[in-house]
Short mmCIF file of C-alpha atoms and ligand atoms in Angstrom, two decimals:
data_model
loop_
_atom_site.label_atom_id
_atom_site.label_comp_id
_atom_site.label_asym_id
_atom_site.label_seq_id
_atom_site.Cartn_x
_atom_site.Cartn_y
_atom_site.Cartn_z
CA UNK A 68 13.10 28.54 -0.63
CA UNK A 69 12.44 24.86 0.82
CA UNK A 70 9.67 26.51 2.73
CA UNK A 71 8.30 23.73 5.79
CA UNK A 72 10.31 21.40 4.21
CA UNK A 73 13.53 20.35 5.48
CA UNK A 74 15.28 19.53 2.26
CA UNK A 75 14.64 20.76 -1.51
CA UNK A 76 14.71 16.94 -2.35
CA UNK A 77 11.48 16.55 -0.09
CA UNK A 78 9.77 19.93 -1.40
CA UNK A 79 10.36 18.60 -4.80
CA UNK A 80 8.74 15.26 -4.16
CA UNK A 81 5.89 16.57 -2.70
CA UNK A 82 5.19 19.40 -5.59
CA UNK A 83 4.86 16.45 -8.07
CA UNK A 84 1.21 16.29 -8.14
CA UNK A 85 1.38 20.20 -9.18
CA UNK A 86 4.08 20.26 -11.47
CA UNK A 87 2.43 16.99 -13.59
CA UNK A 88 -0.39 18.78 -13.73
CA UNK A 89 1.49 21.86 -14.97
CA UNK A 90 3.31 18.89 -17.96
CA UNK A 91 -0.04 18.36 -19.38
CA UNK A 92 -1.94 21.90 -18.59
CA UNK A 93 -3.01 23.62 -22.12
CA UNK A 94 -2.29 20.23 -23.86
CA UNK A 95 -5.17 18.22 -23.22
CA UNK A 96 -8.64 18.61 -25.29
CA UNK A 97 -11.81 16.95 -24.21
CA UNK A 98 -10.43 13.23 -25.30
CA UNK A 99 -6.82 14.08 -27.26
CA UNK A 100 -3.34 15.89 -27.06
CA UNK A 101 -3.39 18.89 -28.81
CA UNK A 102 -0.68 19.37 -31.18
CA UNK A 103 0.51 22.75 -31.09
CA UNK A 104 2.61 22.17 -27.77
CA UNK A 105 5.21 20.97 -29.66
CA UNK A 106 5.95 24.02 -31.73
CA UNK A 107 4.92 24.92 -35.21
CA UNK A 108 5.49 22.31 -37.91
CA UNK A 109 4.98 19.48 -35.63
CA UNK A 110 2.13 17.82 -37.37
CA UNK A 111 3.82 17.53 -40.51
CA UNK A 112 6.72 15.92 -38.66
CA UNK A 113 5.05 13.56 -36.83
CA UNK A 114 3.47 12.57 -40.13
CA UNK A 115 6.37 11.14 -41.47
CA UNK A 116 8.17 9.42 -38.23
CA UNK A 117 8.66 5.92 -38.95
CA UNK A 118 10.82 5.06 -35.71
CA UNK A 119 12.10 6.80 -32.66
CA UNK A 120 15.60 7.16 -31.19
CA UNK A 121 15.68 8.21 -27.55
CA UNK A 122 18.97 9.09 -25.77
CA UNK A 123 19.54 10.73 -22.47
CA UNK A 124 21.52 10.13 -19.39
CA UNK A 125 20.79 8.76 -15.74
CA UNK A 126 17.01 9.68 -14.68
CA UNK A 127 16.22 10.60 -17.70
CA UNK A 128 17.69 7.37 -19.57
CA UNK A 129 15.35 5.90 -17.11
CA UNK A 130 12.26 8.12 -18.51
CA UNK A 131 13.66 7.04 -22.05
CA UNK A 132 13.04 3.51 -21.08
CA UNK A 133 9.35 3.77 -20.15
CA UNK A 134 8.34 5.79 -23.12
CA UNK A 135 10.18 2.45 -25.14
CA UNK A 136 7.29 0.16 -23.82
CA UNK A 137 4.12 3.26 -24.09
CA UNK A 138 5.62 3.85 -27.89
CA UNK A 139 6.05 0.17 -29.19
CA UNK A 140 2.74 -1.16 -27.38
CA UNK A 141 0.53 2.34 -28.25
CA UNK A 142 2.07 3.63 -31.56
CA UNK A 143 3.58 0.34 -32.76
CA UNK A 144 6.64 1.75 -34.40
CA UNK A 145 10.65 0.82 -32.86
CA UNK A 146 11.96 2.75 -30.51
CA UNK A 147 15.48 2.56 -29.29
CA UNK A 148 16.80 4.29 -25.99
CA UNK A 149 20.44 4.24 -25.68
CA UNK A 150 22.53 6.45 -22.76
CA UNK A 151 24.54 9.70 -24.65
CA UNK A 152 27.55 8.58 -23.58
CA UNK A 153 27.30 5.59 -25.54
CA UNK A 154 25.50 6.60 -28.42
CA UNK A 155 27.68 9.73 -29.58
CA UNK A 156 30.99 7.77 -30.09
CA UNK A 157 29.30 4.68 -31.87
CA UNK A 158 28.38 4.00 -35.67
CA UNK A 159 24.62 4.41 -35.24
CA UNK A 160 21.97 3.01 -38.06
CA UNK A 161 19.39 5.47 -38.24
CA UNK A 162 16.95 4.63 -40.77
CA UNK A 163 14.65 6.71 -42.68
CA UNK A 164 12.10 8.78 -40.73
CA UNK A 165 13.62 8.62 -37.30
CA UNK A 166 12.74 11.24 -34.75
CA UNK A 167 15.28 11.97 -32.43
CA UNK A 168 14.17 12.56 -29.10
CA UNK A 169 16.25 13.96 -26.31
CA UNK A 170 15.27 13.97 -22.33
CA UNK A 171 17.18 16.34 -20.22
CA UNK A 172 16.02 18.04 -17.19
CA UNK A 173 18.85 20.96 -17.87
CA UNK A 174 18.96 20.69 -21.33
CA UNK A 175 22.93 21.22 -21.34
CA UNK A 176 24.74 17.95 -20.19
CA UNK A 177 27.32 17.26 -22.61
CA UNK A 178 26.96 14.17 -23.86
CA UNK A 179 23.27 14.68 -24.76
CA UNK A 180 23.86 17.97 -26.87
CA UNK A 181 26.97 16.12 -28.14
CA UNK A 182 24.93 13.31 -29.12
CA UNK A 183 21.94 15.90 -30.76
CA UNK A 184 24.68 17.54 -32.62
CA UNK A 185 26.38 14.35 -34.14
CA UNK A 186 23.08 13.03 -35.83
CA UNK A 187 21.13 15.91 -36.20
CA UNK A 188 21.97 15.67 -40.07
CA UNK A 189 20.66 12.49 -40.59
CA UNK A 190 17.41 11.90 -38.70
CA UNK A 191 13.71 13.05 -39.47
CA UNK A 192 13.54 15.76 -36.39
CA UNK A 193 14.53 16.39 -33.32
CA UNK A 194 12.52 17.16 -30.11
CA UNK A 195 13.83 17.85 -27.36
CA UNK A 196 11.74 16.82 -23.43
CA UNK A 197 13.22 19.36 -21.25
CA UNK A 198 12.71 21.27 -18.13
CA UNK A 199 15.03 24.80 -18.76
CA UNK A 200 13.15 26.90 -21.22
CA UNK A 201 16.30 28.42 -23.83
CA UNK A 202 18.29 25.83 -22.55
CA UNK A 203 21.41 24.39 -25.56
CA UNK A 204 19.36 21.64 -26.01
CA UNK A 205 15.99 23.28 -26.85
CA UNK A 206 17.31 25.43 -29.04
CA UNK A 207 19.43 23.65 -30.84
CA UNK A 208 16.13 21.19 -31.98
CA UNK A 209 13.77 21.46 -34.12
CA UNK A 210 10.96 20.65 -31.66
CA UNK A 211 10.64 20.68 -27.61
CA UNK A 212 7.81 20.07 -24.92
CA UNK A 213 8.96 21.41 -21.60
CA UNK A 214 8.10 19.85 -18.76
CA UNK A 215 7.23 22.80 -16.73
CA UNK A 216 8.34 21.20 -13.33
CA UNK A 217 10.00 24.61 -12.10
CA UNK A 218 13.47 25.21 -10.76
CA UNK A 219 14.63 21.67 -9.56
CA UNK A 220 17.49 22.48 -6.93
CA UNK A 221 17.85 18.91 -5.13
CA UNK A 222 20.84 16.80 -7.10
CA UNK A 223 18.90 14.05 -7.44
CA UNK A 224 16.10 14.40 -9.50
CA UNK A 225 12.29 13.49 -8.74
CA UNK A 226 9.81 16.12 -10.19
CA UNK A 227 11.71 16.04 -13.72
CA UNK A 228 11.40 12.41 -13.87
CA UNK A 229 7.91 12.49 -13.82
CA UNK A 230 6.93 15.51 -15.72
CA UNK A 231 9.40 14.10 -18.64
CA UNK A 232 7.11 10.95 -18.22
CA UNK A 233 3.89 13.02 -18.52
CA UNK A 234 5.54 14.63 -21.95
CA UNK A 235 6.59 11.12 -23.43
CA UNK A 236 3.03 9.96 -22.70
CA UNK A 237 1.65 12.98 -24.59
CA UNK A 238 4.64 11.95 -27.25
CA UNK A 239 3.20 8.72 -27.58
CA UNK A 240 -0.03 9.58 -28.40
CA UNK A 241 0.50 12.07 -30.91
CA UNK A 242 2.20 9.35 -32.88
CA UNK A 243 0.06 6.57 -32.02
CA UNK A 244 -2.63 8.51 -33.48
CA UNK A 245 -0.74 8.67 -36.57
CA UNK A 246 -0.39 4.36 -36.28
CA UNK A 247 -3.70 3.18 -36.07
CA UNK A 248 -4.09 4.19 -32.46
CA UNK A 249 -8.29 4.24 -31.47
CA UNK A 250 -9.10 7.98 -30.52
CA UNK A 251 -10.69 5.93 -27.79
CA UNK A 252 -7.91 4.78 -26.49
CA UNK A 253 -6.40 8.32 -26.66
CA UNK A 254 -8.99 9.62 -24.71
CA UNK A 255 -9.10 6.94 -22.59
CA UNK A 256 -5.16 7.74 -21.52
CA UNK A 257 -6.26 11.24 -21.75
CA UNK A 258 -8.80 10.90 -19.17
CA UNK A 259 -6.27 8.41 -16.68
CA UNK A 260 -3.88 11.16 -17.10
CA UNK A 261 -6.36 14.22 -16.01
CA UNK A 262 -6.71 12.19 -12.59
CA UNK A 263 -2.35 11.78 -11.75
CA UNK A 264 -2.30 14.31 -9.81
CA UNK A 265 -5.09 13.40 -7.34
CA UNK A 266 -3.17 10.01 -7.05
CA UNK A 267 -0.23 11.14 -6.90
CA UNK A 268 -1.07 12.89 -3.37
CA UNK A 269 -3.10 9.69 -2.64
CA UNK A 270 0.34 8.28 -2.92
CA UNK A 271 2.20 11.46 -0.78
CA UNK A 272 -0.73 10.74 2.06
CA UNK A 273 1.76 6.93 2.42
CA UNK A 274 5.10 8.87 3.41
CA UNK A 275 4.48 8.30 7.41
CA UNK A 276 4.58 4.28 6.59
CA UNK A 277 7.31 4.48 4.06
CA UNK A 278 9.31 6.68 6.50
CA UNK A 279 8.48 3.58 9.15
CA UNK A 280 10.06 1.49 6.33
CA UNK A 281 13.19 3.27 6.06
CA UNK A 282 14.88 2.18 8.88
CA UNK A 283 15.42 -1.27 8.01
CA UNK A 284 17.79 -0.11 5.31
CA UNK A 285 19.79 2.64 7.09
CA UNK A 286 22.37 -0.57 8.27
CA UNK A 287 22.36 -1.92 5.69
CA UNK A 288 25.01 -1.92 2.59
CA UNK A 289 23.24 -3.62 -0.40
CA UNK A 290 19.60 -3.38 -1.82
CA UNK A 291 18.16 -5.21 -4.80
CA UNK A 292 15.54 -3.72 -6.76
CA UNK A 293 13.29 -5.80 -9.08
CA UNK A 294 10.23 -4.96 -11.31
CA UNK A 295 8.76 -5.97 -14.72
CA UNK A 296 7.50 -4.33 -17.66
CA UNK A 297 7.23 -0.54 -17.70
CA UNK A 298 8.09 -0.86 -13.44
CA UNK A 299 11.84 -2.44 -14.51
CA UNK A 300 13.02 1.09 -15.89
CA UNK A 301 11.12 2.31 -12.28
CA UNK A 302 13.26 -0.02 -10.15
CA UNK A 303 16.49 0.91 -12.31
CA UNK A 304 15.51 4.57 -11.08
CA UNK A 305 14.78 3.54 -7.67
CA UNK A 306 18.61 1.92 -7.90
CA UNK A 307 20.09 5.00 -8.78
CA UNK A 308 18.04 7.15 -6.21
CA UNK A 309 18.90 5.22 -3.23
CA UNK A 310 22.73 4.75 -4.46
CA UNK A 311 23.20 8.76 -5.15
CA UNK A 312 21.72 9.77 -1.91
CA UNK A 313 22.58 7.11 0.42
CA UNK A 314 25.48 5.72 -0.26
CA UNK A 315 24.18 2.35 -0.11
CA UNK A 316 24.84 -0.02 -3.20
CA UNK A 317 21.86 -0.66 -5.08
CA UNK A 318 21.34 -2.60 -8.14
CA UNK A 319 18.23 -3.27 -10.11
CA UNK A 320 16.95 -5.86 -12.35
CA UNK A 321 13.98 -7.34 -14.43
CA UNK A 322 12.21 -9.74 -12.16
CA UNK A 323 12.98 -12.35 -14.94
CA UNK A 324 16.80 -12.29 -14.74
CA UNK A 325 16.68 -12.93 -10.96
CA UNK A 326 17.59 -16.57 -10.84
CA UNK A 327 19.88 -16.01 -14.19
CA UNK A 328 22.84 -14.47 -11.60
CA UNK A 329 21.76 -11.85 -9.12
CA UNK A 330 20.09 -14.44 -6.32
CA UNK A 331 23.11 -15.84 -5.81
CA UNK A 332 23.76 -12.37 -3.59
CA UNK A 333 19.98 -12.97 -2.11
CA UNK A 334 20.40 -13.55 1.63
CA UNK A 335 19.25 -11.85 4.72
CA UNK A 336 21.32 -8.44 4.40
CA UNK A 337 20.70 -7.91 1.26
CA UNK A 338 16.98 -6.62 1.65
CA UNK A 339 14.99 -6.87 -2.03
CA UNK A 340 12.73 -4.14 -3.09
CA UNK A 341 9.79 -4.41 -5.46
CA UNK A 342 7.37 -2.52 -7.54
CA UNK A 343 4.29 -4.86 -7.93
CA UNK A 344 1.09 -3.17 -9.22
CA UNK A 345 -2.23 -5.46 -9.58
CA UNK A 346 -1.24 -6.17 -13.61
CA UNK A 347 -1.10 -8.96 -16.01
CA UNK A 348 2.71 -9.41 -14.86
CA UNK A 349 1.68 -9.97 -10.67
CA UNK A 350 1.52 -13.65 -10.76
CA UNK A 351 5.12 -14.42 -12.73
CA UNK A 352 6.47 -11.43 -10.11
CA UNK A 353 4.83 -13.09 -7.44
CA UNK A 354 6.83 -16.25 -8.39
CA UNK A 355 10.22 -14.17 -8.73
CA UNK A 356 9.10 -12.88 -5.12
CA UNK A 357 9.16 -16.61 -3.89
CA UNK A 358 12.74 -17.43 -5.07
CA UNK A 359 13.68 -14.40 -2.65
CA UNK A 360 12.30 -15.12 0.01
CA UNK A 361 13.18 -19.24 -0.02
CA UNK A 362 16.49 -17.42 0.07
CA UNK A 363 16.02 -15.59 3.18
CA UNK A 364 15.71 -11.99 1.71
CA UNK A 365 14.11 -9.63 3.13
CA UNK A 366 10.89 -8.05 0.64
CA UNK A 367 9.94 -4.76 0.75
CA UNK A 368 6.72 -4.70 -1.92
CA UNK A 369 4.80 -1.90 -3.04
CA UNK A 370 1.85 -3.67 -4.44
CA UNK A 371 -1.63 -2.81 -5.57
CA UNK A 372 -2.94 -5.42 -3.43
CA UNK A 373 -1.33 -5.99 -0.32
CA UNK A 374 -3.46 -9.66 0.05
CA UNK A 375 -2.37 -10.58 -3.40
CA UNK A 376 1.21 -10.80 -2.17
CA UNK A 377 1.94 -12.76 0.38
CA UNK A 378 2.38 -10.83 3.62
CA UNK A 379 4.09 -13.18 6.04
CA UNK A 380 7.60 -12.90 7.81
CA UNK A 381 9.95 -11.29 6.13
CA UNK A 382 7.70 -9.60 3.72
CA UNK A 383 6.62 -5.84 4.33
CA UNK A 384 3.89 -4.92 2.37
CA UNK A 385 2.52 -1.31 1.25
CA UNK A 386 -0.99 -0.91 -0.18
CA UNK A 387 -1.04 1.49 -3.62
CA UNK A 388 -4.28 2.74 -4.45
CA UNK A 389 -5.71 1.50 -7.92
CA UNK A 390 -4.02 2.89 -10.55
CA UNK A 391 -4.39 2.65 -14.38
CA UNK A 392 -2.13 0.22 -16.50
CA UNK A 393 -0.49 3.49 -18.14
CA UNK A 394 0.09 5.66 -15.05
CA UNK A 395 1.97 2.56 -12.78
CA UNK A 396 5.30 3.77 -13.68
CA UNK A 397 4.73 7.55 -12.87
CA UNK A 398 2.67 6.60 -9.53
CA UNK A 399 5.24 3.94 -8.18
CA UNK A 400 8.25 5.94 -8.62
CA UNK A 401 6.99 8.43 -5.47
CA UNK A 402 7.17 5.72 -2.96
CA UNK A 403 10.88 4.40 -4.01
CA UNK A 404 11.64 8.49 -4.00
CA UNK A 405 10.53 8.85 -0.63
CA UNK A 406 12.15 5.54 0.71
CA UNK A 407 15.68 6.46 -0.41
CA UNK A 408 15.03 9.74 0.88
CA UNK A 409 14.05 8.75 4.40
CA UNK A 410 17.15 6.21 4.04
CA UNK A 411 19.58 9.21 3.54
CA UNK A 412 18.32 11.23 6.12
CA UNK A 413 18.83 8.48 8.25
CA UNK A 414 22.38 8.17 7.64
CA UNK A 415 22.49 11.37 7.79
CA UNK A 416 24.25 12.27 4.05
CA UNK A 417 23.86 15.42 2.56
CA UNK A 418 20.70 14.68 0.35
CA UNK A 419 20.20 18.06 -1.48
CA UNK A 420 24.28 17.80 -2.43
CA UNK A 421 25.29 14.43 -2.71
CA UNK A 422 28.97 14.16 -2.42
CA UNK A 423 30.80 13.81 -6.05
CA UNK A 424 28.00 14.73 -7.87
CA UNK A 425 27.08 17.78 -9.84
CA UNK A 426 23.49 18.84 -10.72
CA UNK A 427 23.96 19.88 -14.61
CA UNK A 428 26.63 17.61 -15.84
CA UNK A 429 28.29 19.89 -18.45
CA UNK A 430 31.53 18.13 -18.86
CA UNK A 431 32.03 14.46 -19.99
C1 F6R B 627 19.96 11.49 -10.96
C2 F6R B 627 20.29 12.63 -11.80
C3 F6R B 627 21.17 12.43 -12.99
C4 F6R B 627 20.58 13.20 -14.19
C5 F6R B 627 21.54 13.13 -15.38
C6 F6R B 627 20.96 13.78 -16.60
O1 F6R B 627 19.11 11.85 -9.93
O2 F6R B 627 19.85 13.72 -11.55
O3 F6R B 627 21.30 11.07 -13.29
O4 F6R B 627 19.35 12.66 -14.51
O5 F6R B 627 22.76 13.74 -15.02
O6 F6R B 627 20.72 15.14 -16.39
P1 F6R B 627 19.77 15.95 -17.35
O7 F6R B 627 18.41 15.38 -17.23
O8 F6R B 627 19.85 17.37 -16.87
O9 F6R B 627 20.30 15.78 -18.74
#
């Protein structure tokens, strides 16, 4: 039932500050992740993982990503993230003590399970981050934490994104902890993490100006998409939101590669969206920001300080509350959610059934 909400896509969006609580309910002590949400015999897995191997398709590639940068810079051990479809019909080096780690909002699309089942021999464990309890995938691994994000019905997915997000974080700690992680730090993250959901409606409380923002893509048939660090894999998702549900061609990139092809398209219809928290990476953004708009592009910023980045002509600026290192990915994807969504309705596309696509893709 969508309820007062005119679409599932929008009643999913807004239930986000619920359903992350509802990732990380019964898994948090005072200061650390408790261990026994990821079944029985975790600890003496997560004892011996030496290196992680992510795989997953679309959103959830894109929560694969993020956990990449939280699992190298917090546990210090490789991680590699690689899309299903790729990975299952490869040669794949998997050395000693890898955990395999599957994201999948269903927990049946093909070329995920096909990928579990083709390695499943040769790595450390399996866990599967998934949102359909008795799903293939869950029970065909060894371990699982379910997101707990509830029925998703809208095609494109929002609430799994960042519940799987919430369960990577709590994946991340458990073997940082094990990797010379501080238990202050843990707690710390712990503590950042009890307050997501009040930000996340802090963020929700923005949709009137974001709605405002819309309109100057509805025309349009391109938008760009830039970010840096753990808000690169959040711009690749804000790509694939818009595209699915709009229709409009979106691309993303790291800030970085901008002038190594992609401004070449930069030019006053081709509007250039960015995800620009107050961080250590702001100023070198802010300089990627510049090339754009010497270009004539049009910059739509959310930032975490609108006077840090340059509103003038041509730039639109929206104000993010403060928001802890850890949590920028999980709090900026809302506003790139909403955007595309207002976009869609705007063009008036079917947003809860986007045309071509299927929600569980059980075929490859
Ligand atoms: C995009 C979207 C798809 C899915 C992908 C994987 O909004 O929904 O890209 O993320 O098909 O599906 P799951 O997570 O069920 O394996």
């Amino acid at each position: 039932d969508k309820g007062e909400y005119k679409h599932y896509m929008l009643k999913e969006i807004y239930e986000q500050p619920k359903v992350v609580h509802a990732a990380m309910e019964g898994r948090l002590g005072k200061d650390s992740v408790l261990e026994q949400a990821f079944g029985t015999g975790a600890a003496e897995i997560f004892d011996q993982v030496r290196q992680v191997q992510i795989v997953a398709c679309g959103t959830s590639y894109h929560a694969g990503l993020i956990a990449r940068y939280w699992i190298e810079d917090l546990a210090g051990i490789p991680c590699m993230v690689e899309v299903a479809s790729e990975f299952r019909y490869r040669k794949v080096v998997l050395p000693p003590g890898t955990l395999f780690v599957s994201i999948s909002q269903s927990g049946e699309t093909a070329d995920t399970l096909a990928a579990l089942r083709e390695v499943r021999d040769r790595v450390l464990a399996s866990l599967a981050i998934c949102n359909v309890p008795g799903s293939s995938l869950v029970r065909e691994s060894d371990l699982c934490l379910m997101t707990n994000a509830g029925p998703e019905i809208g095609v494109a997915s929002t609430k799994a994104f960042t519940t799987q997000l919430v369960a990577l974080l709590l994946t991340t700690l458990v073997l940082g902890r094990r990797h010379g992680l501080a238990p202050e730090t843990e707690a710390r993250i712990v503590d950042e993490l009890k307050q997501l959901p009040a930000l996340l409606e802090r963020v929700l409380s923005l949709d009137p100006a974001i709605e405002k923002m819309s309109q100057a893509f509805a025309e349009k048939q391109h938008a760009l998409f830039l970010g840096r660090g753990t808000l690169n894999p959040v711009a690749m998702e804000g790509a694939l939101k818009l595209k699915e549900i709009s229709y409009i061609h979106a691309e993303a990139y790291a800030a970085g590669e901008l002038k190594h092809g992609p401004l070449a398209l930069v030019d006053k219809d081709m509007p250039v969206v960015t995800v620009a928290p107050r961080n250590e990476m702001l100023d070198k953004l802010k300089a990627n920001l510049q090339e754009v708009k010497a270009r004539g592009g049009e910059l739509f910023v959310f930032a975490g300080c609108s006077d840090e980045v340059l509103p003038e002509e041509g730039v639109q600026v929206l104000e993010l509350p403060p928001v802890p290192g850890i949590l920028e990915p999980i709090v900026y994807t809302l506003p790139l959610q909403l955007l595309s969504y207002h976009v869609a309705v705007l063009k008036g596309t079917d947003v809860d059934q986007p045309r071509n696509l299927a929600k569980s893709v059980t075929v490859e």
